[in-house]
Amino acid sequence: MSRDVYSALSGALGAWRSLEQVANNLANTNTTAFKAERMAFEVDGPNAHPLGEAYAKARPATRDTRDGAVVTDGVSTHLALQGDGYFVVGTGDAQVLTRDGRFAVDAQRRIVDASGLPVMGEGGPLEVPEGETISIAQDGTVFGSASGELGKVKVVTAEVRAIGANRFTATGPLGRSDARMVQGALEASNVDPMGAMVELVQASRYFEAFQKAMQASDELDSRLNQLGGR
Amino acid sequence: MRALYTAASGMTAQQLRLDTIANNLANVSTTGFKKSRDAFQDLFYQQIAGGGAEGDGGARLELGGGVKVAGIERDQAQGAMINTNNPLHVGIQGDAMFVVETLDGEPMYTRDGSFTKDPDGYLVTSSGMRVAGDIQIPDEADQVTIDYDGTVHALVATTGSDMVLGQIEIARFVNPAGLMARGGNLFVPTLQSGEPTPVDAGTDVQLVQGYLEGSNVDVASELIDLIQAQRVYELNSKVVQAADETLQVAANLRR
């Protein structure tokens, strides 16, 4: 059995992974502040010899960090981030990062995210006094309609890892962010459906090509077997 | 096979979005109706292992598993005030809700101020629930006026007397989006909404006689959402098709 069939197999598996990646991107076309990810591959294997083995090896997916469109909805507790940065939600050790600014005020008057985790200000959770409406400046300063400045929404930069539910955990130190905030708006998903469809077609075609390569390799083996049989 | 399930999650999410849009559009003319929107979140990420396309030790190789609906959020924005010239119709301008009572005396909350009189003269909702404040309009009243603060007066033309009948009670919730809809434009409090706090109408909240609050559904933006939901559904169905065809190619390896 020749080894080139494994080279083709690694390529086919890579094409399948790409397809799964595109599937996830397209499923999240409407997910608030979703960032599209793309598979990347590199050549791997003992290729010192000019005709050595070469395999496709997946590299960590690259996240497209470009901002999604800012979609205005007029809800005063909704925030869209523009620029590199993440909101900090949750308290203590359970703090996570998110760009999903679908915030609301809960029964304890705290500003919370869509899952009910408190949104962190520079000095802890942010609270809205009874009967007041809030306005949020571009730099994140929160003003109450009667009591003035209430705090400032905390925004940080970091290397992150997606953990689902529009959340991320930091994989490195937190930095200072210059991201601006737009009140009464949400950041849309940055998935480009057109590009995703092209990737989808491409992945399918690559898979087909690798299948052909595997079949060709199989044919070659079968011919060799016939030689031996005579 | 994961791609199939991922795409299916996308299709299910868009289906739910269509349901929400359908309900919004069906309630374009419902008094005091507040539109809803779906909040989508990405699903958990899975570490990939095995196969020829494996990652090296230090770097993480993860694939997302699709999308889920995290919740359906109600938009509490004010609806337009529609003039009905009915003296018993009241619209709320601002953040508050009418308190009405079920037959058991349980309070419920509504923004629908299309009130009428019951046989005993009490101010009731269109479904016959009493408006809190025990407002009984006497038979001899020629004219009923409702002030901005909810005070109800009855004017008797023959005697020229102006009787104060009571005040329409309104309340506010910290998180009105957390209220549970009970149908019939009625809501009940939940843990998320918090407890009701009585509101003194007049300044930041006003009761407007002869008007009803319209639905806050914006038909144009709902239709745009509808088109988008349909297209995204279609895109996800294409992924199912592509995954299926790819699996077929794989199956054809063995001739």
XYZ file of C-alpha atoms in Angstrom, chain B:
255
model
C -21.336 14.615 10.580
C -20.998 17.685 12.825
C -21.500 20.104 9.933
C -25.000 18.693 9.437
C -25.981 19.356 13.051
C -24.337 22.786 13.025
C -26.311 23.784 9.947
C -29.472 22.300 11.465
C -29.015 24.515 14.556
C -28.813 27.510 12.218
C -32.017 26.475 10.466
C -33.870 25.895 13.766
C -32.781 29.324 15.028
C -34.032 31.052 11.899
C -37.287 29.136 12.118
C -37.814 30.486 15.626
C -36.949 33.954 14.364
C -39.669 33.575 11.730
C -42.125 32.582 14.481
C -41.230 35.701 16.465
C -41.570 37.939 13.409
C -44.912 36.293 12.590
C -46.187 37.059 16.103
C -44.951 40.667 15.874
C -46.633 41.203 12.507
C -49.844 39.531 13.698
C -49.948 42.110 16.519
C -49.334 45.222 14.412
C -52.700 46.634 15.546
C -52.829 45.180 19.053
C -53.258 47.891 21.689
C -50.163 48.336 23.841
C -48.336 45.420 22.168
C -44.553 45.249 22.599
C -42.541 43.533 19.896
C -40.096 40.718 20.648
C -36.695 39.877 19.276
C -34.651 36.687 19.465
C -31.235 36.853 21.071
C -28.824 34.402 19.467
C -25.633 33.021 20.986
C -22.965 30.693 19.638
C -22.900 27.138 21.018
C -20.085 25.460 22.883
C -16.770 24.944 21.201
C -15.344 21.495 20.785
C -11.709 20.545 20.831
C -10.827 18.638 17.704
C -8.651 15.541 17.962
C -7.759 12.706 15.654
C -7.364 12.402 11.915
C -4.604 13.647 9.688
C -5.424 17.264 10.372
C -4.481 17.360 14.017
C -3.154 20.407 15.800
C 0.213 20.523 17.501
C 0.466 20.273 21.260
C 0.397 23.886 22.374
C -2.136 25.366 20.003
C -5.847 24.782 20.511
C -7.937 23.611 17.619
C -11.557 24.272 18.266
C -14.734 24.152 16.265
C -17.998 25.789 17.199
C -21.139 23.705 17.200
C -23.630 26.211 15.806
C -26.115 28.600 17.322
C -28.809 28.675 20.002
C -31.550 31.065 21.015
C -30.530 32.537 24.366
C -33.848 34.214 24.898
C -36.614 36.251 23.395
C -36.363 39.855 24.462
C -39.320 42.211 24.595
C -38.726 45.750 23.379
C -40.456 48.092 25.836
C -40.334 51.132 23.541
C -43.345 53.456 23.630
C -46.014 52.856 20.982
C -47.694 55.702 19.114
C -50.732 57.346 20.784
C -53.865 56.803 18.734
C -56.837 59.100 19.227
C -60.105 57.194 19.744
C -62.270 59.986 21.251
C -63.611 57.444 23.742
C -63.540 59.107 27.179
C -62.855 55.752 28.869
C -59.782 54.991 26.761
C -56.475 55.768 28.433
C -52.960 55.631 27.031
C -49.816 55.542 29.181
C -47.041 57.879 28.108
C -43.919 56.673 29.902
C -42.702 53.619 31.773
C -45.598 52.150 33.806
C -48.473 49.686 33.547
C -52.109 49.654 34.588
C -52.908 47.460 37.566
C -56.015 45.323 36.957
C -57.596 42.648 39.125
C -58.755 39.171 38.249
C -62.017 37.878 39.715
C -59.948 36.396 42.574
C -58.481 39.806 43.322
C -55.038 38.855 41.955
C -53.260 41.832 40.396
C -52.196 41.671 36.741
C -50.565 44.339 34.619
C -51.315 45.736 31.187
C -50.554 48.656 28.864
C -53.935 48.230 27.178
C -56.162 51.094 28.369
C -59.284 50.300 26.320
C -61.526 50.486 29.388
C -65.303 50.333 29.601
C -67.969 50.309 32.321
C -69.385 47.093 33.709
C -73.108 46.806 34.690
C -72.268 48.099 38.188
C -70.531 51.147 36.758
C -66.991 49.991 37.608
C -64.154 50.843 35.267
C -63.058 47.536 33.685
C -60.766 46.323 30.909
C -62.227 45.134 27.604
C -62.158 41.590 29.035
C -64.078 42.704 32.139
C -61.266 42.849 34.707
C -61.572 45.642 37.218
C -59.068 48.490 37.048
C -57.379 48.866 40.439
C -58.513 51.975 42.281
C -62.181 50.942 42.608
C -63.536 53.551 40.251
C -67.340 53.409 40.080
C -68.943 55.747 37.585
C -72.451 56.806 38.707
C -75.315 56.473 36.256
C -76.108 60.171 36.439
C -72.624 61.166 35.244
C -72.798 63.066 31.965
C -69.131 63.358 31.384
C -66.094 61.488 32.686
C -62.726 63.194 32.663
C -59.393 61.596 33.474
C -56.497 63.832 34.455
C -52.840 63.283 33.494
C -52.276 61.859 36.974
C -55.077 59.313 36.574
C -57.692 61.046 38.737
C -61.163 60.233 37.410
C -63.895 62.912 37.670
C -67.589 62.609 36.918
C -69.466 65.722 35.889
C -73.202 65.893 36.431
C -74.615 68.562 34.134
C -77.971 69.046 35.908
C -76.416 69.863 39.277
C -73.108 71.098 37.914
C -71.233 69.029 40.482
C -67.778 67.572 39.843
C -67.207 64.347 41.755
C -63.768 62.782 42.216
C -64.277 59.039 41.733
C -60.761 57.843 42.438
C -57.383 57.428 40.811
C -56.336 54.828 38.257
C -53.469 52.845 39.785
C -50.321 52.330 37.788
C -47.091 50.533 38.680
C -43.611 50.159 37.304
C -41.146 47.255 37.160
C -37.381 47.506 37.319
C -37.124 45.095 34.385
C -40.439 45.128 32.480
C -38.884 42.886 29.810
C -38.835 40.167 32.492
C -42.637 40.135 32.887
C -44.436 37.013 31.768
C -47.029 37.502 29.030
C -50.326 35.822 29.838
C -52.126 36.667 26.591
C -54.986 39.132 26.397
C -52.400 41.945 26.707
C -51.895 40.933 30.359
C -48.644 40.366 32.239
C -47.658 38.905 35.589
C -44.466 39.610 37.561
C -41.586 37.121 37.723
C -38.275 36.965 39.616
C -36.626 38.631 36.631
C -39.065 41.539 36.468
C -38.908 42.272 40.201
C -41.808 43.470 42.336
C -44.084 46.291 41.161
C -43.572 49.771 42.603
C -46.565 52.143 42.562
C -46.066 55.184 40.333
C -47.473 58.665 40.894
C -48.559 59.673 37.436
C -48.328 63.269 36.326
C -44.687 64.116 35.750
C -42.533 61.495 33.997
C -45.504 59.204 33.384
C -48.765 60.602 32.077
C -52.187 59.106 31.491
C -53.788 60.436 28.346
C -57.578 60.283 28.089
C -59.216 59.446 24.752
C -56.094 57.792 23.398
C -54.827 54.228 23.157
C -51.209 53.216 22.876
C -50.628 51.484 19.571
C -48.361 48.510 18.976
C -44.649 49.363 18.770
C -44.127 46.948 15.864
C -42.436 48.614 12.907
C -43.672 46.777 9.826
C -40.773 47.811 7.578
C -38.057 46.543 9.915
C -40.028 43.335 10.589
C -40.187 42.680 6.851
C -36.456 43.254 6.497
C -35.895 40.785 9.343
C -38.245 38.368 7.600
C -36.266 38.508 4.355
C -33.009 38.106 6.256
C -34.305 35.151 8.299
C -35.423 33.420 5.127
C -32.065 33.976 3.405
C -30.024 32.789 6.376
C -32.267 29.726 6.575
C -31.500 29.092 2.915
C -27.751 29.530 3.428
C -27.795 26.999 6.244
C -29.775 24.559 4.118
C -27.009 24.885 1.499
C -24.509 23.790 4.123
C -26.622 20.691 4.787
C -26.604 20.016 1.052
C -22.832 20.536 0.757
C -22.134 18.324 3.773
C -24.419 15.645 2.376
C -22.746 15.757 -1.039
C -19.310 15.626 0.531
C -20.313 12.585 2.536
C -21.561 11.022 -0.680
C -18.169 11.629 -2.315
C -16.584 9.963 0.720
C -18.944 7.022 0.396
C -17.977 6.673 -3.269
C -14.368 5.985 -2.285
C -15.273 2.325 -2.122
C -16.345 1.325 -5.590
